[in-house]
Structure formats: C-alpha cells, structure tokens
Amino acid sequence: MLDQLIHLKVNGTLHTVAVPPHRTLLEVLREQLGYTGTKRACRVGDCGACTVIIDGKAVLSCLTLAVEVQEKEILTIEALGDGDRPDLLQQSFVDCGAVQCGFCTPGMVLSAKALLDENPQPEREEVRRAIAGNLCRCTGYAKIVEAIEDAATRLS
Amino acid sequence: MSEYAVLGKRLPRVDGPVKAAGTARFTDDLSLPGMLHGKILRSPHAHARILRIDTTLAESHPGVRAVIVGEDFGDYRYGLKPDTRDEYPLARGKVRYLGEEVAAVAAVDEDTALEALELIQVDYEVLQAVTDPEEALREGAPLIHDDKPGNISVHMKTSFGDVDEAFRQADYIREDRFYSQSVLHGFLEPNAALALWEAPNRITIWASKQSPYFLYRNLSNCFNVPLSNVRLIQPYIGGGFGGKNGGYPVDFCAVMLSKKSGRPVRIVLTMEEVLSSHRRRHPMIVWLKTGVKKDGTLLAHDCRIIADGGAGTGVGPSTIANAFYFLNLPYVVPNVRFDGIRAYTNRPISVAQRGNGIQQIRFAADVQLDMIAEDLGRDPVEIREKNGAYTGYKTTSGMHVKSCGLRETITEAIRAAEWETHYRPWREKMHEPLGRIATGVGIACNSFESGARLTGHNCCTAVIKVHEDGTVSLLTGSTDSGQGSETVLAMIVAEVLGTRLEDVFVPQTDSSVTPVDPGSFGSRVSSTAGNAVLIAAKDAKQQLLKVAAELLKADPDTIEFRDRKVFVREAPERSLRFRDLARQTVAWGSGTTVIGQGSWGQSIPPLNFETGEGDAGGAYSFGTQAAWVEVDTRTGKVTVPRMVVAHDLGFALNPLAVEGQHEGSIAGGVGHTIYEHCVEENGQNLTPNLTAYGLPTVYDLPEEMVSLSIETIDPVGAFGAKESGEGTQVSTIPAIVNAIHNAIGVWITDLPVTPEKVLKALRDKKAQARATTEGQP
Amino acid sequence: MRLKKFEHFEPRTLSEACQLLKEHAGKAAVIAGGTDLVVRMKYGVTTPEYLINLKKVEGLSSINLVGENLHLGALATLTQVRCSDLVRERYPVLAESALAVSAAQLQNMGTIGGNICLEPRCWYFQQGSSWRQARADCFKNGGAVCYMAKGSTRCYALYCGDTAPALLALGAKVRLVSPCGERTVPIEEFFVDNGMRHTDLQPAELLAEVILPGPGAGQHGTYLKYRKRGALDFPIVGVAAVITKESTAASRLRIAVTGVGSSPLLVVPPADFPAGSGLTHEMINRMAEIARKQVKPVSHMEVSPSYRKELVGVLVRDALEKLAGA
Ligand SMILES: Cc1cc2nc3c(=O)[nH]c(=O)nc-3n(C[C@H](O)[C@H](O)[C@H](O)COP(=O)(O)OP(=O)(O)OC[C@H]3O[C@@H](n4cnc5c(N)ncnc54)[C@H](O)[C@@H]3O)c2cc1C
Ligand code: FES
Ligand code: FES
C-alpha cells in the first residue's frame, strides 16, 4: 500500500509520480499533475465529464487506476489547443454554440476527438453514440452534435 | 436590426475558447498553498433530536486540523426575509431532513477528512418524520420548526375580480388536480467553495454562485465581519439553474473551518451529496378550477396549491408568489382566486429552479386549457389565440403588459411545426385503432417575468473602464453561470463604444471590486444588468465624446463610434481610431481616466408577497411551443423527436445565445416531463446518482429543435430585450402532455410521464370504453 | 467517493492470478475493466484489501477461431467484441448486445468477462456509505433484509448484464481456471439465481474465456433492450433470441432474458413446442406468453413486477418478429 513511483505519459510528456494504488487517474491528473481540464463531476462513471483518451480510446479517468495506465498514451483536453489557439474541433464547439457552462465540454470534446480520429466522416448516429456517455445539462446536445459534424466537414 | 454593428449578431461566446480548452477554472480547479480539504457529516435521519456530538476522536485523528459543529455558528440563521430565517450552517439541536449537515472537518487530504467523519459520534433521538406535504399540514402532524405552527412555511391567499360571480356566469367549469414531482437542478459541477480566513476578520471565498451577493451578505452577518472585508470571487460556474443562488452550508463551513484551522479550506460536494441532500424544485399539488364561456373565453381561475417546501423556506415566498402571478398570464383571466401553501416537510429544501414556481402552475393551466378545448369541441390553437394577452393589457391583479407578441408566437410556432398538416383533434382520431407507435402534436403557451423588483437593494450596476489602448473592462456583479450573459453584456458595451466584442473584457465578479448586484435569477441579467451596462457605456462614451469633438472639430452630436473608429457621421473621412481617442483622452489636459458608471432597476413597486397585487417583473416574455411526440402503445414509452419554440423575447441581443437558452430549456423541460424524478422512501432519495435519477442523454432529447425569436422591442428592457432563459422551460411540459393526449387520448396529470403510467392510463381508458359500450342497450 | 487503500497485483499469467486469489482468499477481488468493481469500491460496498488486476495477463484479450468455435478472452473489451469481424459476421447478436452496454467510454473499458460476472444490482445496495447509514444493512451489505422484497429470506438484487442473454441464446460455454485445474461449462450452468452469489465461480476460480459454438449455416439472432434512457442505462429488460438451423427440417430457438432476476434466464420452451423451420404468428405469440409467465420479477426502480413481465412479452415478440422477417 506504499506509494509507487509510476511513469505516466500525458500529452506526450513523461511524468514520474509517487502514487498509492488506490488513486484514480482522475485524481492524479488533477491533484498531482495539474491537468485540471479533466473535470470531476460524478466520480462514478455516470457523466463522462472526466473523459480522457488512452491509446486512442475515450475512457473515464474516474474509474481508471493511475497505476494501471503506465506505458500508455494518455491525452487530456490540454493536448488540444489552448484558449488562444483552439484546435479545429474546439473552435467548432465555440462557433456552433456548443459550450454553455463549459463543465461538460472538455469531456465532450475528447469523446468527439476519439470519434473523429477513428472515423473522420461519421454519420449522425455515430456522433450521437460517441457522446451518449457524456451528460450535458445546459445545451440539449443539438449544438454539440452540430459542432462535431461541423468539425468533421472542416477537417475533410 | 441592421442598425446595430454588434448586437443581434450570432457571435460565439467570449468564454467559449477557454472552456473548450479546459483552462477555464472552476472552484474545484483552484487551490492555495497549505490548503486543507473539508468534508461534511450528514444526518442519517429525516427528523431527529441531536442529543450529543462527540468530536474528540476526530479531532485527534492525525492530519485533522479542524472540526466544527452547529454551536460554532452560535445562533446564526439565514433566509430570504427576516421572518423566514430558518436555515442553519450546521444543524442546531435537531436535524430536519436526511442528509442535513451536522458537522464538518478539515484535514490535510480528502482521505483523512473522510476517515475523520467516521470518527464523529452523534447520538440522535429519532423523531417521527413527515415527508408528505398534505400529511404535514394535517392537525397533529409532527412539528418541524417549533416556531412554525401547522408546518406552514408560506401562505398566500388572494383574490382579484369576483370569482364566484364569474363561475355563476360560466357556461362550463372544470376542476382538476395536477402534480409536479421533485426535480433536481442537474448541474454537472457540484457545489464547491474555497475559503480563506485571515485574522482578525477578513474573508476571501471562491464559490460557485450564480448570485454571489447573497452569500456576501450572509457571510458578513454570520461571521460578524464588515462587508468591505468579505471578498467573494466568482470562478467559472458549471451550471446553476437556481441551485447555486444563495449561501449554503458548504460555504459557511469552508469559512468556519478556515477560521478555526488558520488555513485555506476547500470543500467540493460529491454528486451523491448534491443529489441526495442539496436543494431541488418544489414538488407541487395544484387544484385548478376554471370557468369559461361556451366559446372558450376564460372567465375565472380558482386555484389552490400545496407546495412541498422541505425543511426550510429558502426563496419559497417567491415561488408561491410566482405561481400566483402566472395564473394571470399569458392569457386574459379577469377573475382569479389563489390559495397557496408552502408546507414544511422532513425533506431537503425546495428552492427556485429555472422557471421557479411557474412550471408547475402553467403545466396545470395549459393542460387544463386543452382539456376544456376538447370538452367544448374547440381548437387548441384558436382557444389560445382567443384568450391570449396583448400589448397594453393589465391583469386583474395589476401586472402591466407593455409588449406582447403572444399571437405572433402562436402563428410562428404552428407554422414551423406544420401544425395544419400534423394536427387532427383526438375526437377525430379516436375511432381509428392505435398503431404500435402513436404520434401526436401539442401546443402550449408561456409567459415569464423579466427582472423582479425586489425589496431592499434591487438595481444592477455596471462600471466601464476604457483603457488607453482602446480596450475596455466591464465590471459587473451579474454572473454568468453558463447562460452567456457575460457575452451579451460585453456586446452591449462594444455596440455603444463602437469597439469589437474581443476588445471588451469582463473580469469575474469579485465583491471587493465589482458593484453589488442582486444576482442571476428571475431572468433579470440581460434586461436589468443590460440597462445598467447601457447607461455606463453611454457615460464612458460621453467622456470620450468631449475629446473627440475637440479633435475632430465637430459637434458631439454628429460623431459616431463604430468598428473601432470614431468619425463624423456626414463626413466619415474625418475620423480617428478608437484607440487613439482613448489614448488622447487620458492625456487630455491634466489627464483623466475614462470610467463610465450606470445603475438601473425596475421602477415598479416591490413584489407583494402578501396579496400578489402589482407587477412580478419589469417586463413579460411570451412564447409558444409545439411538441411532436411518439408513444409506444405497448410499452407506454414516450419520445419527443421534435420541438418548436417561438418566443417573444423582446429583442434577440445574440441569437446564438438565445437558441442555446431555448434548447437548454427544452432539455430541462423534457427531463422534468418524462425522465427525472427523485424516488424517495421515508425522506431518503433512492436515486442520488445521475444514472438512477435519469438525467437525459443525447438520445432522450429532441433531435430537432427549432427556435424562433419574435422581437417586440420592449420599452423597458435593454435594447428592447426581455428574457429567453426560463420562459421556454415553462411551456415544454404542457406542450408534451398535450401532444401525448393528441396521440393516445389520455391525460397525464401526474408528472413524470413514466411509461408505466401511460400504459395504465391506456388500459383504464380501454376498460372504461368497454364498460360504456357494455352498459349501452 | 474515493477508494479505500488496497494492495495491487499485476499477475502475468492466469495461474499466477489464481494463486494470488487463493493466497488472499476472502480479502481479494479481481479487476478487469473495473467499471463495475471500482464503482462498488467507491461506494464502499466492496472493500478488497488486495486487488488482482488481470490487465497484464498475457493473451487474455484475444479473440480467436479454434476450429469452428470462437474463443473470446475474458479481457476482450466490449468495443473489441462488437468491432471484431469474427463476431460481427458470425454472431451479430453478441455485437448488438455489447453495443447496448452503457456508452462508448464504458464499452472501451468494460470487458466481456466483467460484463458476464457483473455484480447483481439494487438501489439499496449500490449507494455510498453515508446513504447506507440511514437504514439497516441489506443482505448484500452483510445484513438480514432485502429491501426489494421485504420479508424475504434471500437477496433479490437484479442481474443486469447485457451480453449474458446473447451468450445464453448462442449456447456459449465458459472456461474457468483455478489452482486445482480448469473446467468448461455451459454458460447457463455458470449462473445461479442468487443475488448474493450469482455465479458458480469457486474460490480462487477465474473466468478465462468464452467459447461460442460455430453458428452453422443458418443462424439468426437479435438482442433487444428496453431501458429508461437511450444510453448509459442498464436494461430494465433485455431479450436475446437466436434461431439456429439444425437440419433442413428443424431449427432450434433459444431465448434468454436479463433484468428479471438475480441471474439471466434461459426461457424454456415447452416439450411440445414445434421446433419447426419457420416462426409462425401463433408460435411467436405463444413463445412471448411463455416467456412472460416464466419470469418472476420483483419490484425494482420505478418498475413494477407486472410491467416488467409485460415488457418481456413485448420484447420477445419483437425479437421473434424480427427473426421471422430476417
Ligand atoms: C454508468 C454505467 C452504466 C453501465 N451500463 C451498463 C449496461 O447498460 N449494461 C451492462 O451490462 N453493464 C453496464 N455497466 C456495467 C459495466 O460497465 C459493464 O458491465 C462492464 O462490461 C463490466 O466489465 P468490467 O471489465 O469493467 O468489469 P469489472 O468491474 O472489472 O468486473 C466486474 C465483476 O466481475 C469480476 N470479474 C471480472 N473479470 C473476471 C474474470 N475474468 N473472472 C472472474 N471474475 C471477474 C470482478 O471481480 C467484478 O466483481 C455500466 C456501468 C456504469 C458505470
Ligand atoms: S466524473 Fe467520471 S464519469 Fe462522471
Ligand atoms: S455546457 Fe453546461 S453541462 Fe454542458
């Protein structure tokens, strides 16, 4: 139960951190590595706010143990553009009005990114399916779906 | 509205990029050196006397820095009005609902704080709990607050016109009972606060608050600290919807723990805590009796409600008053009688939620209107057009309608919904067999207040600083909890000063810097704060204009500010850049600073919580919604694939933001109608997680949402704007319920519309039909 | 909502994993995708002192054809399963059921083994510790009452896995390994209708793989799920139906239901049920009625037992109609 030194590759940077096994990836990202763009909402898998991309797949960092994702490529929202230079997908979210309070947004963007990376020209149904695990109270989702489709068009 | 350079444009929100980038900081993202983590111990009983709290073990637990209990706050209680202060930062003597805050600890990390909670020993004497409002009002029911006889938290009884006479005149009278359930706010960011106490008496707190100045006053009173020493800084807010208005135990405890430990303390609730014991919408039983003429003209409403207030009053008086006010609009009802009771129960406290009290009443009234239309063989659209309020109308209770586009919203909504194609009255459809999927359309109208006149401090204030490089800061105490008001207020500044939206910066609300403000509730920000910003911007412009007139050698009246330029209207070549003007102005003469200031509040009498006489707000929005539903007649499952909103919002300051508000309102409304519900047992919420509770996913909300704005340019609101943030959610419920009736011929009067209820209603109807046919000779 | 302390092991082989389980008997738990276990650990309803992580076990996530049979490693994720060409071509019903689980992130994390072994669920059991303090513990939390069926002497927690009915209908087998060796059993024998212990896993035994018999030439199947919301939710009822052509004259029909008891239920057709080649309207009605009668749900969530039964009838009928049309 002692802390373990682990190596996490986050957004291309290798971090070495001491963590006990019972730390979730969400906790380590936020509390030890300062990646606070990954949001902490339900903490039990219900909402998708903590979504990150591991080895190309969208997963929930609140249900992932930090010790089990060594040697993997972890992408958080910080891997995309920043406030000054958003990447294309983030720009679509902004332009289409897909952001309101913004608390679901990082997770939503990452779910969308995982989809588009794998399937650059998704059908409407595929877009909906990709974000079905991300709850949003503010937008009603229509503008989020529109933003992802807009990004797909702009990417092609 | 092409006369505007900035307003009326679909501009993306200014805080969009940082939110999409994940760099926008919410309370949980902030930390301070030496920060401790706070956790709250909650009551496992719905009603119990606290006999003893022993914190010694917790206090001596390694890593624990402070433990607090109710006594630490002395006799401090808080509430909306002096006579409704019935909430405690931590329970004193008694707990009144399951999950009520009893003690709190601060420790070096969350794990230690959680361990310490388990070491606090509380002895309770369990009391009989009452969790049903009707039971609570019965004689002999256990008393929840010793000084509130009968468990009555609010009682409003009032009457306008001659209701009895109107019923005598009526050709048709109908009386129904409706019920609206317990619904949560559903924001994704749990309530959170980070507090720093600096001896001897200075508080700094970062807290997720849509109306931060409530807490600013609360903290000053609670800790006996002058207001100048309460610094409340507002980080980004992950949704509020009414559930982040005032001060809550989480805030008081963070400050007290900091005071006791001498360290900054952050408390972030878990979603389980939020959903099981934080605030929620008022469940409400509505008995509505309505009298009409043969042609459907409304004559009178006689309405009785019992609202379940939970264990505290919160903003309850406004909820009950709103229920009364919006019996009077959007339709003309000449005679209205109202008896509204808000009962205390041993449940978490009910507060405002998007639509505060109006959903429940309009659900009842607008569904009943469809019932009446059907009973009289009238068309649902026609009956709404016939009864709709109009510009210049004054309700029998004294609400002044200064602008009203209700009829246009009806016309536009049914046009967009292709009503003529899809609508056939149930009396025509009823003879056809129901298919597996039955479809139906429904409509409902709404009205909503824009900016209530409060007692005490009511106005919004804006301060505008023009920097010497031509950029502008807007200081306002109005918060943006996600609705986009920051963008809209910045657009007003950009419009008046002729700068671009990106030149205007709106720093976060900070009570020691930004002007005091009532808060973001009652749809007041765009119209009320908007006017304050308009005045402040004009003030700043006036200061710049003086110098511009000298520089351009022109009469100030002939000078225009547009797109970062300042020029003579008739001779645009005589111009200078806005930034140059700013620079020259600050250096003019012996130098100056351009600071514009503006305050604005509704010039109407304050809300009357006793009689409900007079206005509920400075202006009223009106709207119509059409819903398209599909009902699976074998499972009873209802889906809403399409919804149309046409809303008279006065003026769409930013149409993109408006659409977002409408779509978000639909989301909340569909959730309320079909999915969301706190299932409870003896005051315990069995659904304290988002999955069990059923917050709608992308698959559960209309795939197609059409949002239309009707602009009536209100004489009061900023640039004619009224509101678009709440009214739409009011009519979503009745539109869907009416559409369900149109699909399958049953009225669901008890929310939520669960599949099982729909199926049962269908069965009952069939059984009834069989009984009638068999009964016939 | 934070995890309690535990010791973490990452065995490289199954036998090593079994050995660890044996060593820490009663105090250890196996974690695969963790999407069920970690939630329970956060709620404090499962509190292992030792966590045996299967993620590093070699070859446990492979999907291979062995002769006619398809072998699915227990650690294959639901996304792997639903995207595998072998699964999609040969057992579309299984791909459908994996796609019906929760939502994308959970399919990326959740494994087929974890989905099969998914703990039975109940609103009274899966709650945080402070919530549970408000009432006496239920059977599953070490107490002596079941709040779903008050007065009962057993636990009625509901089994809600989505892939199990598809696997039952496909006639899958599971290969189990333990320190004493291994055994392969039909999946219907693996499940036990007991909310406290819903599988036949013995102490220190692990699920290694799922084996699906070759589909033959004419197999059709479908999985239909009824849930409150369009995603994320566990099934209120899920029905899988598979018709397998056994000869030119005869077909075998297997129907399995999830969400109605503490284990998934294989609907037993009566002895006189015509195992004929085509599904007639009468047969469909009759089978729907039989399924409806065989399930004995208790009241759970906002759903009454009679409504749940009703749903079983509707889903069985819809599934069979779909197969008849295919
Ligand atoms: C919000 C949410 C929604 C969900 N919705 C659904 C849904 O709709 N349908 C559904 O079916 N599930 C749902 N789930 C549950 C879960 O995500 C899936 O069932 C998933 O497939 C479980 O697999 P896992 O690998 O994550 O399991 P784990 O959590 O790793 O394990 C589950 C259980 O199985 C045991 N176990 C795992 N592997 C083995 C093995 N090889 N041998 C022996 N024992 C083993 C574990 O010890 C544990 O007790 C949901 C979960 C969440 C959080
Ligand atoms: S915080 Fe991880 S799913 Fe909600
Ligand atoms: S933008 Fe607020 S929850 Fe999605």
mmCIF file of C-alpha atoms in Angstrom, chain B residues 425-600:
data_model
loop_
_atom_site.group_PDB
_atom_site.id
_atom_site.type_symbol
_atom_site.label_atom_id
_atom_site.label_comp_id
_atom_site.label_asym_id
_atom_site.label_seq_id
_atom_site.Cartn_x
_atom_site.Cartn_y
_atom_site.Cartn_z
ATOM 1 C CA PRO B 425 -58.122 16.546 -32.970
ATOM 2 C CA TRP B 426 -58.388 13.464 -30.833
ATOM 3 C CA ARG B 427 -62.130 13.336 -31.317
ATOM 4 C CA GLU B 428 -61.427 12.580 -34.991
ATOM 5 C CA LYS B 429 -58.595 10.188 -34.373
ATOM 6 C CA MET B 430 -60.250 8.272 -31.552
ATOM 7 C CA HIS B 431 -62.182 5.985 -33.840
ATOM 8 C CA GLU B 432 -59.093 4.671 -35.544
ATOM 9 C CA PRO B 433 -57.138 1.819 -33.993
ATOM 10 C CA LEU B 434 -53.940 2.842 -32.252
ATOM 11 C CA GLY B 435 -50.838 1.606 -34.009
ATOM 12 C CA ARG B 436 -47.756 0.390 -32.184
ATOM 13 C CA ILE B 437 -46.378 3.886 -32.371
ATOM 14 C CA ALA B 438 -48.965 6.598 -31.979
ATOM 15 C CA THR B 439 -47.963 10.128 -32.841
ATOM 16 C CA GLY B 440 -49.398 13.392 -31.710
ATOM 17 C CA VAL B 441 -48.725 17.100 -31.610
ATOM 18 C CA GLY B 442 -49.417 19.526 -28.831
ATOM 19 C CA ILE B 443 -49.009 23.164 -28.113
ATOM 20 C CA ALA B 444 -48.745 25.340 -25.054
ATOM 21 C CA CYS B 445 -48.002 28.963 -24.343
ATOM 22 C CA ASN B 446 -45.968 30.662 -21.665
ATOM 23 C CA SER B 447 -45.186 33.935 -20.093
ATOM 24 C CA PHE B 448 -42.340 34.805 -17.814
ATOM 25 C CA GLU B 449 -41.148 37.757 -15.830
ATOM 26 C CA SER B 450 -38.027 39.604 -16.749
ATOM 27 C CA GLY B 451 -36.435 41.079 -13.689
ATOM 28 C CA ALA B 452 -38.428 41.217 -10.489
ATOM 29 C CA ARG B 453 -38.465 44.375 -8.362
ATOM 30 C CA LEU B 454 -37.025 43.261 -5.056
ATOM 31 C CA THR B 455 -37.354 44.885 -1.705
ATOM 32 C CA GLY B 456 -34.081 46.308 -0.452
ATOM 33 C CA HIS B 457 -31.286 46.504 -2.969
ATOM 34 C CA ASN B 458 -32.745 45.944 -6.410
ATOM 35 C CA CYS B 459 -30.689 47.597 -9.109
ATOM 36 C CA CYS B 460 -27.844 46.338 -11.212
ATOM 37 C CA THR B 461 -24.753 48.453 -11.632
ATOM 38 C CA ALA B 462 -22.015 48.466 -14.214
ATOM 39 C CA VAL B 463 -18.660 50.168 -14.288
ATOM 40 C CA ILE B 464 -16.819 50.515 -17.542
ATOM 41 C CA LYS B 465 -13.148 51.329 -17.719
ATOM 42 C CA VAL B 466 -11.701 52.371 -21.040
ATOM 43 C CA HIS B 467 -8.019 51.544 -21.158
ATOM 44 C CA GLU B 468 -5.623 53.786 -23.005
ATOM 45 C CA ASP B 469 -5.100 51.219 -25.740
ATOM 46 C CA GLY B 470 -8.778 51.242 -26.565
ATOM 47 C CA THR B 471 -9.700 48.049 -24.806
ATOM 48 C CA VAL B 472 -12.445 48.064 -22.256
ATOM 49 C CA SER B 473 -13.171 46.353 -18.951
ATOM 50 C CA LEU B 474 -16.700 45.826 -17.809
ATOM 51 C CA LEU B 475 -17.165 45.384 -14.086
ATOM 52 C CA THR B 476 -20.458 43.867 -13.173
ATOM 53 C CA GLY B 477 -21.766 41.861 -10.281
ATOM 54 C CA SER B 478 -24.005 39.849 -12.590
ATOM 55 C CA THR B 479 -22.657 36.370 -13.018
ATOM 56 C CA ASP B 480 -22.658 34.077 -15.977
ATOM 57 C CA SER B 481 -23.432 30.586 -14.808
ATOM 58 C CA GLY B 482 -23.351 29.334 -18.364
ATOM 59 C CA GLN B 483 -26.237 31.238 -19.878
ATOM 60 C CA GLY B 484 -23.952 33.595 -21.795
ATOM 61 C CA SER B 485 -24.747 36.875 -20.102
ATOM 62 C CA GLU B 486 -21.084 37.844 -19.980
ATOM 63 C CA THR B 487 -21.013 37.790 -23.769
ATOM 64 C CA VAL B 488 -24.271 39.655 -24.149
ATOM 65 C CA LEU B 489 -23.277 42.390 -21.693
ATOM 66 C CA ALA B 490 -19.915 42.753 -23.424
ATOM 67 C CA MET B 491 -21.750 43.069 -26.740
ATOM 68 C CA ILE B 492 -23.742 45.983 -25.357
ATOM 69 C CA VAL B 493 -20.506 47.730 -24.415
ATOM 70 C CA ALA B 494 -18.995 47.036 -27.823
ATOM 71 C CA GLU B 495 -22.115 48.352 -29.520
ATOM 72 C CA VAL B 496 -22.212 51.622 -27.633
ATOM 73 C CA LEU B 497 -18.482 52.312 -27.753
ATOM 74 C CA GLY B 498 -18.094 51.106 -31.302
ATOM 75 C CA THR B 499 -15.433 48.589 -30.386
ATOM 76 C CA ARG B 500 -15.359 44.912 -31.185
ATOM 77 C CA LEU B 501 -16.544 42.208 -28.853
ATOM 78 C CA GLU B 502 -12.995 40.953 -28.415
ATOM 79 C CA ASP B 503 -11.937 44.374 -27.137
ATOM 80 C CA VAL B 504 -14.205 44.054 -24.104
ATOM 81 C CA PHE B 505 -13.039 42.090 -21.123
ATOM 82 C CA VAL B 506 -15.422 41.076 -18.352
ATOM 83 C CA PRO B 507 -13.454 40.092 -15.258
ATOM 84 C CA GLN B 508 -15.010 37.642 -12.848
ATOM 85 C CA THR B 509 -17.296 39.001 -10.208
ATOM 86 C CA ASP B 510 -15.333 39.989 -7.115
ATOM 87 C CA SER B 511 -17.306 41.588 -4.337
ATOM 88 C CA SER B 512 -14.489 43.889 -3.333
ATOM 89 C CA VAL B 513 -14.143 45.188 -6.885
ATOM 90 C CA THR B 514 -17.354 44.699 -8.841
ATOM 91 C CA PRO B 515 -20.563 46.525 -7.961
ATOM 92 C CA VAL B 516 -23.097 44.814 -5.777
ATOM 93 C CA ASP B 517 -25.794 43.021 -7.754
ATOM 94 C CA PRO B 518 -28.950 41.100 -6.863
ATOM 95 C CA GLY B 519 -27.892 38.025 -8.851
ATOM 96 C CA SER B 520 -28.692 35.839 -11.793
ATOM 97 C CA PHE B 521 -32.260 34.735 -11.175
ATOM 98 C CA GLY B 522 -35.725 35.658 -12.340
ATOM 99 C CA SER B 523 -34.335 36.250 -15.828
ATOM 100 C CA ARG B 524 -33.002 39.605 -14.864
ATOM 101 C CA VAL B 525 -29.487 39.822 -16.252
ATOM 102 C CA SER B 526 -29.975 40.746 -19.916
ATOM 103 C CA SER B 527 -32.734 43.222 -19.291
ATOM 104 C CA THR B 528 -31.714 44.704 -15.953
ATOM 105 C CA ALA B 529 -27.933 44.446 -15.924
ATOM 106 C CA GLY B 530 -28.175 45.144 -19.648
ATOM 107 C CA ASN B 531 -29.690 48.533 -18.954
ATOM 108 C CA ALA B 532 -27.064 49.325 -16.342
ATOM 109 C CA VAL B 533 -24.340 48.434 -18.821
ATOM 110 C CA LEU B 534 -26.001 50.556 -21.474
ATOM 111 C CA ILE B 535 -26.052 53.574 -19.168
ATOM 112 C CA ALA B 536 -22.466 53.010 -18.079
ATOM 113 C CA ALA B 537 -21.298 52.637 -21.657
ATOM 114 C CA LYS B 538 -23.059 55.835 -22.641
ATOM 115 C CA ASP B 539 -21.433 57.572 -19.702
ATOM 116 C CA ALA B 540 -17.993 56.447 -20.837
ATOM 117 C CA LYS B 541 -18.815 57.400 -24.381
ATOM 118 C CA GLN B 542 -19.834 60.856 -23.256
ATOM 119 C CA GLN B 543 -16.437 61.355 -21.676
ATOM 120 C CA LEU B 544 -14.694 60.249 -24.849
ATOM 121 C CA LEU B 545 -17.012 62.304 -26.987
ATOM 122 C CA LYS B 546 -15.901 65.556 -25.431
ATOM 123 C CA VAL B 547 -12.342 64.941 -26.542
ATOM 124 C CA ALA B 548 -13.422 63.524 -29.898
ATOM 125 C CA ALA B 549 -15.372 66.707 -30.593
ATOM 126 C CA GLU B 550 -12.275 68.771 -29.994
ATOM 127 C CA LEU B 551 -10.042 66.510 -32.047
ATOM 128 C CA LEU B 552 -12.446 66.197 -34.941
ATOM 129 C CA LYS B 553 -13.608 69.774 -34.601
ATOM 130 C CA ALA B 554 -17.182 68.658 -34.796
ATOM 131 C CA ASP B 555 -20.316 68.889 -32.769
ATOM 132 C CA PRO B 556 -20.520 65.862 -30.417
ATOM 133 C CA ASP B 557 -23.985 65.077 -31.760
ATOM 134 C CA THR B 558 -22.570 64.471 -35.201
ATOM 135 C CA ILE B 559 -19.942 61.959 -34.101
ATOM 136 C CA GLU B 560 -20.365 58.239 -34.430
ATOM 137 C CA PHE B 561 -18.492 55.327 -32.777
ATOM 138 C CA ARG B 562 -18.380 52.186 -34.871
ATOM 139 C CA ASP B 563 -15.995 49.334 -35.597
ATOM 140 C CA ARG B 564 -13.086 50.773 -33.667
ATOM 141 C CA LYS B 565 -13.446 54.132 -35.363
ATOM 142 C CA VAL B 566 -14.766 57.469 -34.267
ATOM 143 C CA PHE B 567 -15.958 59.674 -37.133
ATOM 144 C CA VAL B 568 -18.199 62.478 -38.215
ATOM 145 C CA ARG B 569 -21.384 60.913 -39.427
ATOM 146 C CA GLU B 570 -21.769 63.044 -42.512
ATOM 147 C CA ALA B 571 -18.069 63.130 -43.302
ATOM 148 C CA PRO B 572 -16.652 59.730 -42.412
ATOM 149 C CA GLU B 573 -13.209 60.680 -43.678
ATOM 150 C CA ARG B 574 -12.914 62.922 -40.614
ATOM 151 C CA SER B 575 -12.170 60.057 -38.294
ATOM 152 C CA LEU B 576 -9.751 58.700 -35.737
ATOM 153 C CA ARG B 577 -9.147 55.274 -34.340
ATOM 154 C CA PHE B 578 -10.927 54.471 -31.122
ATOM 155 C CA ARG B 579 -7.643 53.516 -29.516
ATOM 156 C CA ASP B 580 -6.135 56.858 -30.444
ATOM 157 C CA LEU B 581 -9.094 58.618 -28.968
ATOM 158 C CA ALA B 582 -8.661 56.616 -25.790
ATOM 159 C CA ARG B 583 -5.012 57.491 -25.587
ATOM 160 C CA GLN B 584 -5.594 61.155 -26.280
ATOM 161 C CA THR B 585 -8.422 61.299 -23.763
ATOM 162 C CA VAL B 586 -6.380 60.002 -20.861
ATOM 163 C CA ALA B 587 -3.683 62.521 -21.645
ATOM 164 C CA TRP B 588 -6.113 65.393 -22.235
ATOM 165 C CA GLY B 589 -5.434 68.453 -20.139
ATOM 166 C CA SER B 590 -4.002 67.369 -16.865
ATOM 167 C CA GLY B 591 -5.094 63.807 -17.559
ATOM 168 C CA THR B 592 -8.128 61.742 -16.759
ATOM 169 C CA THR B 593 -9.369 58.190 -16.536
ATOM 170 C CA VAL B 594 -12.389 57.114 -18.503
ATOM 171 C CA ILE B 595 -14.741 55.327 -16.149
ATOM 172 C CA GLY B 596 -18.390 55.060 -17.040
ATOM 173 C CA GLN B 597 -20.949 54.099 -14.496
ATOM 174 C CA GLY B 598 -24.588 53.100 -14.675
ATOM 175 C CA SER B 599 -27.239 51.745 -12.385
ATOM 176 C CA TRP B 600 -30.651 50.568 -13.327
#
